[in-house]
Amino acid sequence: MPRLAIFISVLLFFAPHGQADERLSLHGNYIQGGAIIGQAPPGTRMRLGDLPVMVSQDGLLIFGFDRDHGPSAVLQITYPDGTSEQRLLAIASRQYDIQRIDGLPPSKVTPRTPEEIAHIQRDQAIKRESRKIASRKTWFTETFIWPMTGIITGNFGAQRILNGQPRAPHYGVDIAAPVGADVLAPAGGKVKLAALDMYFEGGLIFLDHGHGFISAFLHLSRIDVAVDDIVKQGQIIAGVGATGRVTGPHLDWRISWLGQQIDPALLAGLMPQPVQAASPMEKLD
Ligand SMILES: [Zn+2]
C-alpha cells in the first residue's frame, strides 16, 4: 500500500465518527481514569479488551479506563443481527500528583502480626465476594454528584513515595471533613458491602451503580445502610470518620469497574463551593 493510503486508512480508523456504526453511541472521557456511557441496540454484546461490557435490556452500558491504561483500547461489538464492529479507542494519558513523604519511622514498614495478616485476608475475601454479582440496573446514567463538599486533600491517582520507595498509587479522592459529617449517595445504587471493621478502610461501603460500576466510601464512622439496600441519589448513607489506616478524618471516595480504577472527579465535575460555617475563633479576631 502506498504511504499516503496507509496514512489515510489510519486516520479513518482513529476518526471518532469515521466508519463507526451509528447504532452505538458513546459519550464520556477517553482518558486514563475516565468512564464512557453508551447506548446500543438491546441484545448487543460487547467487550473492551478482555473485559465483558454488560448491556442492559434498554441497551445502556458503561465501561472505563484504568489509571494506568495504555494509549488505546479495542471495543468489540456484536449487534443483535450478528454484524460486528471493532473500534479502536484512543485513551489520553495523564500526569498524576506525586506525594513524597520522607522520614517515616521504619516501624511503619515492619511485617504485620499473624492476626493483622488474617484480618487483611478476611477483608480481601469479603470484598471479592461482594463484587461477584453486578446489579443489572443502570443508576450510572444519573449525573453523579459529590457525596459531600469540603477541601480536596488528595486527588485520584497520586503516586506515593514513602522514604524514597514508590508505593501503590492513591485511587480515591480525599475530602477533608469532620467526623460524623453526612455522606450522600453520588448516584443511586445497590449496597454490596457495609462493614465498620476493615483493616485498611475502617468503615467501608460498596455501592454498585449498576453493571459493577462501584463506588467505595472509606474510613466511615457510621453506616446508615445495609447490604442489599437500594439507595437513591442524594440519600444519606454514612458519616465521615477516621477509621482504618488514616492520619485524620476525611472521606475517601473511589470508583472501580471490573478492577479498573476510575476517577470520581471526572464524573462529579467541579465541586460546589463548600458551605463554611462561621467559627467562633474567627469572631475573636
Ligand atoms: Zn484516601
GROMACS .gro file of C-alpha atoms and ligand atoms in nm:
model
  286
    1MET     CA    1   0.000   0.000   0.000
    2PRO     CA    2   0.138   0.344  -0.081
    3ARG     CA    3   0.231   0.552   0.219
    4LEU     CA    4  -0.048   0.805   0.171
    5ALA     CA    5  -0.313   0.530   0.158
    6ILE     CA    6  -0.179   0.384   0.481
    7PHE     CA    7  -0.186   0.728   0.639
    8ILE     CA    8  -0.548   0.788   0.530
    9SER     CA    9  -0.666   0.446   0.646
   10VAL     CA   10  -0.502   0.502   0.984
   11LEU     CA   11  -0.679   0.838   1.005
   12LEU     CA   12  -1.013   0.678   0.926
   13PHE     CA   13  -0.951   0.408   1.184
   14PHE     CA   14  -0.890   0.668   1.454
   15ALA     CA   15  -1.158   0.913   1.342
   16PRO     CA   16  -1.424   0.927   1.614
   17HIS     CA   17  -1.710   0.902   1.370
   18GLY     CA   18  -1.517   0.762   1.071
   19GLN     CA   19  -1.696   0.442   0.984
   20ALA     CA   20  -1.843   0.376   1.325
   21ASP     CA   21  -2.184   0.216   1.327
   22GLU     CA   22  -2.448   0.470   1.422
   23ARG     CA   23  -2.639   0.210   1.619
   24LEU     CA   24  -2.390   0.258   1.904
   25SER     CA   25  -2.350   0.597   2.073
   26LEU     CA   26  -2.082   0.658   2.335
   27HIS     CA   27  -2.001   0.961   2.545
   28GLY     CA   28  -1.758   1.030   2.827
   29ASN     CA   29  -1.389   1.084   2.893
   30TYR     CA   30  -1.144   0.891   2.675
   31ILE     CA   31  -0.870   0.939   2.929
   32GLN     CA   32  -0.698   0.733   3.199
   33GLY     CA   33  -0.949   0.707   3.487
   34GLY     CA   34  -1.235   0.813   3.258
   35ALA     CA   35  -1.569   0.642   3.207
   36ILE     CA   36  -1.787   0.606   2.898
   37ILE     CA   37  -2.165   0.568   2.899
   38GLY     CA   38  -2.329   0.427   2.591
   39GLN     CA   39  -2.648   0.322   2.420
   40ALA     CA   40  -2.665   0.025   2.187
   41PRO     CA   41  -2.946  -0.183   2.043
   42PRO     CA   42  -3.075  -0.418   2.316
   43GLY     CA   43  -2.915  -0.759   2.272
   44THR     CA   44  -2.579  -0.617   2.164
   45ARG     CA   45  -2.274  -0.795   2.306
   46MET     CA   46  -1.960  -0.603   2.380
   47ARG     CA   47  -1.607  -0.641   2.513
   48LEU     CA   48  -1.345  -0.385   2.600
   49GLY     CA   49  -1.021  -0.575   2.550
   50ASP     CA   50  -1.060  -0.876   2.781
   51LEU     CA   51  -1.339  -0.721   2.986
   52PRO     CA   52  -1.707  -0.800   2.926
   53VAL     CA   53  -1.923  -0.488   2.893
   54MET     CA   54  -2.274  -0.553   3.022
   55VAL     CA   55  -2.555  -0.416   2.803
   56SER     CA   56  -2.888  -0.360   2.980
   57GLN     CA   57  -3.232  -0.458   2.848
   58ASP     CA   58  -3.263  -0.096   2.732
   59GLY     CA   59  -2.924  -0.108   2.561
   60LEU     CA   60  -2.746   0.106   2.825
   61LEU     CA   61  -2.386   0.035   2.911
   62ILE     CA   62  -2.084   0.171   3.095
   63PHE     CA   63  -1.713   0.100   3.089
   64GLY     CA   64  -1.398   0.276   3.198
   65PHE     CA   65  -1.023   0.304   3.164
   66ASP     CA   66  -0.780   0.228   3.445
   67ARG     CA   67  -0.543   0.486   3.598
   68ASP     CA   68  -0.259   0.322   3.406
   69HIS     CA   69  -0.444   0.231   3.086
   70GLY     CA   70  -0.235   0.223   2.771
   71PRO     CA   71  -0.281   0.467   2.481
   72SER     CA   72  -0.552   0.265   2.308
   73ALA     CA   73  -0.830   0.015   2.371
   74VAL     CA   74  -1.023  -0.214   2.140
   75LEU     CA   75  -1.400  -0.226   2.171
   76GLN     CA   76  -1.554  -0.540   2.017
   77ILE     CA   77  -1.922  -0.504   1.935
   78THR     CA   78  -2.160  -0.773   1.809
   79TYR     CA   79  -2.502  -0.639   1.718
   80PRO     CA   80  -2.822  -0.844   1.761
   81ASP     CA   81  -2.837  -0.907   1.384
   82GLY     CA   82  -2.495  -1.077   1.403
   83THR     CA   83  -2.297  -0.798   1.238
   84SER     CA   84  -1.989  -0.692   1.428
   85GLU     CA   85  -1.762  -0.396   1.457
   86GLN     CA   86  -1.427  -0.322   1.616
   87ARG     CA   87  -1.350   0.026   1.738
   88LEU     CA   88  -1.004   0.142   1.830
   89LEU     CA   89  -1.033   0.398   2.108
   90ALA     CA   90  -0.753   0.645   2.175
   91ILE     CA   91  -0.703   0.694   2.551
   92ALA     CA   92  -0.531   1.011   2.667
   93SER     CA   93  -0.266   0.974   2.935
   94ARG     CA   94  -0.240   1.187   3.247
   95GLN     CA   95   0.019   1.328   3.482
   96TYR     CA   96  -0.051   1.234   3.842
   97ASP     CA   97   0.045   1.417   4.160
   98ILE     CA   98   0.348   1.286   4.343
   99GLN     CA   99   0.320   1.277   4.721
  100ARG     CA  100   0.665   1.237   4.872
  101ILE     CA  101   0.676   1.157   5.242
  102ASP     CA  102   1.022   1.117   5.392
  103GLY     CA  103   1.149   1.041   5.740
  104LEU     CA  104   0.879   0.791   5.827
  105PRO     CA  105   0.982   0.562   6.114
  106PRO     CA  106   1.086   0.218   5.982
  107SER     CA  107   0.820   0.063   6.212
  108LYS     CA  108   0.563   0.174   5.952
  109VAL     CA  109   0.700  -0.089   5.716
  110THR     CA  110   0.769  -0.374   5.958
  111PRO     CA  111   0.594  -0.704   5.886
  112ARG     CA  112   0.243  -0.734   6.029
  113THR     CA  113   0.140  -0.972   6.304
  114PRO     CA  114  -0.032  -1.300   6.207
  115GLU     CA  115  -0.359  -1.153   6.343
  116GLU     CA  116  -0.328  -0.848   6.118
  117ILE     CA  117  -0.247  -1.064   5.817
  118ALA     CA  118  -0.553  -1.281   5.890
  119HIS     CA  119  -0.770  -0.967   5.920
  120ILE     CA  120  -0.645  -0.835   5.584
  121GLN     CA  121  -0.705  -1.172   5.416
  122ARG     CA  122  -1.056  -1.189   5.562
  123ASP     CA  123  -1.125  -0.838   5.425
  124GLN     CA  124  -0.998  -0.934   5.079
  125ALA     CA  125  -1.234  -1.232   5.072
  126ILE     CA  126  -1.532  -1.016   5.181
  127LYS     CA  127  -1.454  -0.755   4.913
  128ARG     CA  128  -1.406  -1.016   4.640
  129GLU     CA  129  -1.733  -1.187   4.731
  130SER     CA  130  -1.926  -0.856   4.735
  131ARG     CA  131  -1.815  -0.775   4.379
  132LYS     CA  132  -1.909  -1.114   4.234
  133ILE     CA  133  -2.260  -1.035   4.113
  134ALA     CA  134  -2.313  -0.700   3.942
  135SER     CA  135  -2.651  -0.528   3.953
  136ARG     CA  136  -2.832  -0.522   3.619
  137LYS     CA  137  -2.981  -0.178   3.695
  138THR     CA  138  -2.847   0.141   3.533
  139TRP     CA  139  -2.821   0.409   3.802
  140PHE     CA  140  -2.489   0.504   3.638
  141THR     CA  141  -2.680   0.711   3.382
  142GLU     CA  142  -2.764   0.966   3.657
  143THR     CA  143  -2.534   1.269   3.663
  144PHE     CA  144  -2.307   1.198   3.959
  145ILE     CA  145  -2.300   1.445   4.247
  146TRP     CA  146  -2.029   1.488   4.511
  147PRO     CA  147  -2.107   1.276   4.821
  148MET     CA  148  -2.010   1.580   5.027
  149THR     CA  149  -1.838   1.914   4.987
  150GLY     CA  150  -1.511   2.008   5.151
  151ILE     CA  151  -1.146   2.070   5.083
  152ILE     CA  152  -0.998   1.809   4.849
  153THR     CA  153  -0.679   1.689   5.015
  154GLY     CA  154  -0.590   1.407   4.777
  155ASN     CA  155  -0.650   1.356   4.407
  156PHE     CA  156  -0.714   1.038   4.213
  157GLY     CA  157  -0.404   0.857   4.102
  158ALA     CA  158  -0.147   1.033   4.321
  159GLN     CA  159   0.179   0.842   4.335
  160ARG     CA  160   0.306   0.798   4.689
  161ILE     CA  161   0.675   0.776   4.763
  162LEU     CA  162   0.743   0.683   5.124
  163ASN     CA  163   1.104   0.710   5.240
  164GLY     CA  164   1.204   0.708   4.873
  165GLN     CA  165   1.009   0.387   4.798
  166PRO     CA  166   0.730   0.411   4.537
  167ARG     CA  167   0.411   0.268   4.687
  168ALA     CA  168   0.067   0.182   4.548
  169PRO     CA  169  -0.097   0.491   4.399
  170HIS     CA  170  -0.390   0.653   4.573
  171TYR     CA  171  -0.710   0.567   4.387
  172GLY     CA  172  -0.958   0.785   4.573
  173VAL     CA  173  -1.048   1.147   4.602
  174ASP     CA  174  -0.994   1.258   4.962
  175ILE     CA  175  -1.227   1.520   5.105
  176ALA     CA  176  -1.146   1.663   5.448
  177ALA     CA  177  -1.449   1.678   5.677
  178PRO     CA  178  -1.529   1.646   6.046
  179VAL     CA  179  -1.619   1.311   6.199
  180GLY     CA  180  -1.991   1.246   6.158
  181ALA     CA  181  -2.050   1.473   5.857
  182ASP     CA  182  -2.307   1.316   5.626
  183VAL     CA  183  -2.202   1.119   5.318
  184LEU     CA  184  -2.458   1.118   5.034
  185ALA     CA  185  -2.503   0.862   4.759
  186PRO     CA  186  -2.347   1.026   4.448
  187ALA     CA  187  -2.595   0.832   4.232
  188GLY     CA  188  -2.847   0.559   4.301
  189GLY     CA  189  -2.724   0.211   4.366
  190LYS     CA  190  -2.739  -0.118   4.549
  191VAL     CA  191  -2.533  -0.163   4.866
  192LYS     CA  192  -2.295  -0.455   4.815
  193LEU     CA  193  -2.082  -0.419   5.127
  194ALA     CA  194  -2.132  -0.234   5.455
  195ALA     CA  195  -1.873  -0.307   5.725
  196LEU     CA  196  -1.724  -0.099   6.005
  197ASP     CA  197  -1.413  -0.303   6.082
  198MET     CA  198  -1.196  -0.331   5.773
  199TYR     CA  199  -0.821  -0.324   5.846
  200PHE     CA  200  -0.718  -0.057   5.595
  201GLU     CA  201  -1.052   0.106   5.510
  202GLY     CA  202  -1.215   0.107   5.855
  203GLY     CA  203  -1.586   0.172   5.792
  204LEU     CA  204  -1.644   0.080   5.428
  205ILE     CA  205  -1.940   0.084   5.189
  206PHE     CA  206  -1.950  -0.052   4.834
  207LEU     CA  207  -2.236   0.091   4.628
  208ASP     CA  208  -2.298  -0.067   4.287
  209HIS     CA  209  -2.436   0.192   4.045
  210GLY     CA  210  -2.515  -0.091   3.808
  211HIS     CA  211  -2.307  -0.326   3.591
  212GLY     CA  212  -2.032  -0.347   3.856
  213PHE     CA  213  -1.956   0.024   3.839
  214ILE     CA  214  -1.894   0.055   4.211
  215SER     CA  215  -1.835   0.348   4.445
  216ALA     CA  216  -1.638   0.281   4.762
  217PHE     CA  217  -1.654   0.509   5.067
  218LEU     CA  218  -1.372   0.461   5.316
  219HIS     CA  219  -1.288   0.547   5.680
  220LEU     CA  220  -1.654   0.592   5.781
  221SER     CA  221  -1.751   0.645   6.146
  222ARG     CA  222  -2.110   0.538   6.093
  223ILE     CA  223  -2.303   0.337   5.833
  224ASP     CA  224  -2.673   0.411   5.774
  225VAL     CA  225  -2.743   0.139   5.515
  226ALA     CA  226  -2.728  -0.238   5.497
  227VAL     CA  227  -2.621  -0.487   5.230
  228ASP     CA  228  -2.882  -0.520   4.952
  229ASP     CA  229  -3.042  -0.182   5.031
  230ILE     CA  230  -3.135   0.021   4.726
  231VAL     CA  231  -3.044   0.386   4.777
  232LYS     CA  232  -3.140   0.699   4.586
  233GLN     CA  233  -2.905   0.970   4.467
  234GLY     CA  234  -2.854   1.223   4.749
  235GLN     CA  235  -2.963   0.984   5.024
  236ILE     CA  236  -2.752   0.995   5.342
  237ILE     CA  237  -2.565   0.665   5.362
  238ALA     CA  238  -2.293   0.719   5.621
  239GLY     CA  239  -2.089   0.955   5.837
  240VAL     CA  240  -1.731   1.065   5.776
  241GLY     CA  241  -1.473   0.913   6.008
  242ALA     CA  242  -1.108   0.847   6.076
  243THR     CA  243  -1.128   0.469   6.091
  244GLY     CA  244  -0.879   0.225   5.939
  245ARG     CA  245  -0.536   0.347   5.837
  246VAL     CA  246  -0.569   0.726   5.831
  247THR     CA  247  -0.399   1.030   5.976
  248GLY     CA  248  -0.720   1.231   6.020
  249PRO     CA  249  -1.091   1.239   5.943
  250HIS     CA  250  -1.180   1.251   5.575
  251LEU     CA  251  -1.392   1.081   5.314
  252ASP     CA  252  -1.204   0.874   5.057
  253TRP     CA  253  -1.434   0.817   4.758
  254ARG     CA  254  -1.325   0.567   4.497
  255ILE     CA  255  -1.484   0.411   4.191
  256SER     CA  256  -1.391   0.092   4.016
  257TRP     CA  257  -1.526  -0.104   3.724
  258LEU     CA  258  -1.410  -0.466   3.684
  259GLY     CA  259  -1.082  -0.383   3.853
  260GLN     CA  260  -1.027  -0.063   3.654
  261GLN     CA  261  -0.970   0.236   3.883
  262ILE     CA  262  -1.189   0.528   3.776
  263ASP     CA  263  -1.152   0.894   3.879
  264PRO     CA  264  -1.470   1.003   4.065
  265ALA     CA  265  -1.390   1.371   3.998
  266LEU     CA  266  -1.429   1.315   3.622
  267LEU     CA  267  -1.788   1.203   3.685
  268ALA     CA  268  -1.890   1.455   3.951
  269GLY     CA  269  -1.722   1.755   3.786
  270LEU     CA  270  -1.635   2.072   3.972
  271MET     CA  271  -1.723   2.053   4.338
  272PRO     CA  272  -1.979   2.310   4.453
  273GLN     CA  273  -1.830   2.560   4.697
  274PRO     CA  274  -1.841   2.409   5.045
  275VAL     CA  275  -2.065   2.592   5.290
  276GLN     CA  276  -1.834   2.746   5.551
  277ALA     CA  277  -1.986   2.781   5.895
  278ALA     CA  278  -1.854   3.084   6.082
  279SER     CA  279  -1.624   2.951   6.351
  280PRO     CA  280  -1.608   3.106   6.700
  281MET     CA  281  -1.230   3.158   6.654
  282GLU     CA  282  -1.292   3.394   6.367
  283LYS     CA  283  -1.518   3.611   6.580
  284LEU     CA  284  -1.237   3.664   6.833
  285ASP     CA  285  -1.006   3.830   6.580
  286ZN      ZN  286  -0.752   0.846   5.072
   0.00000   0.00000   0.00000
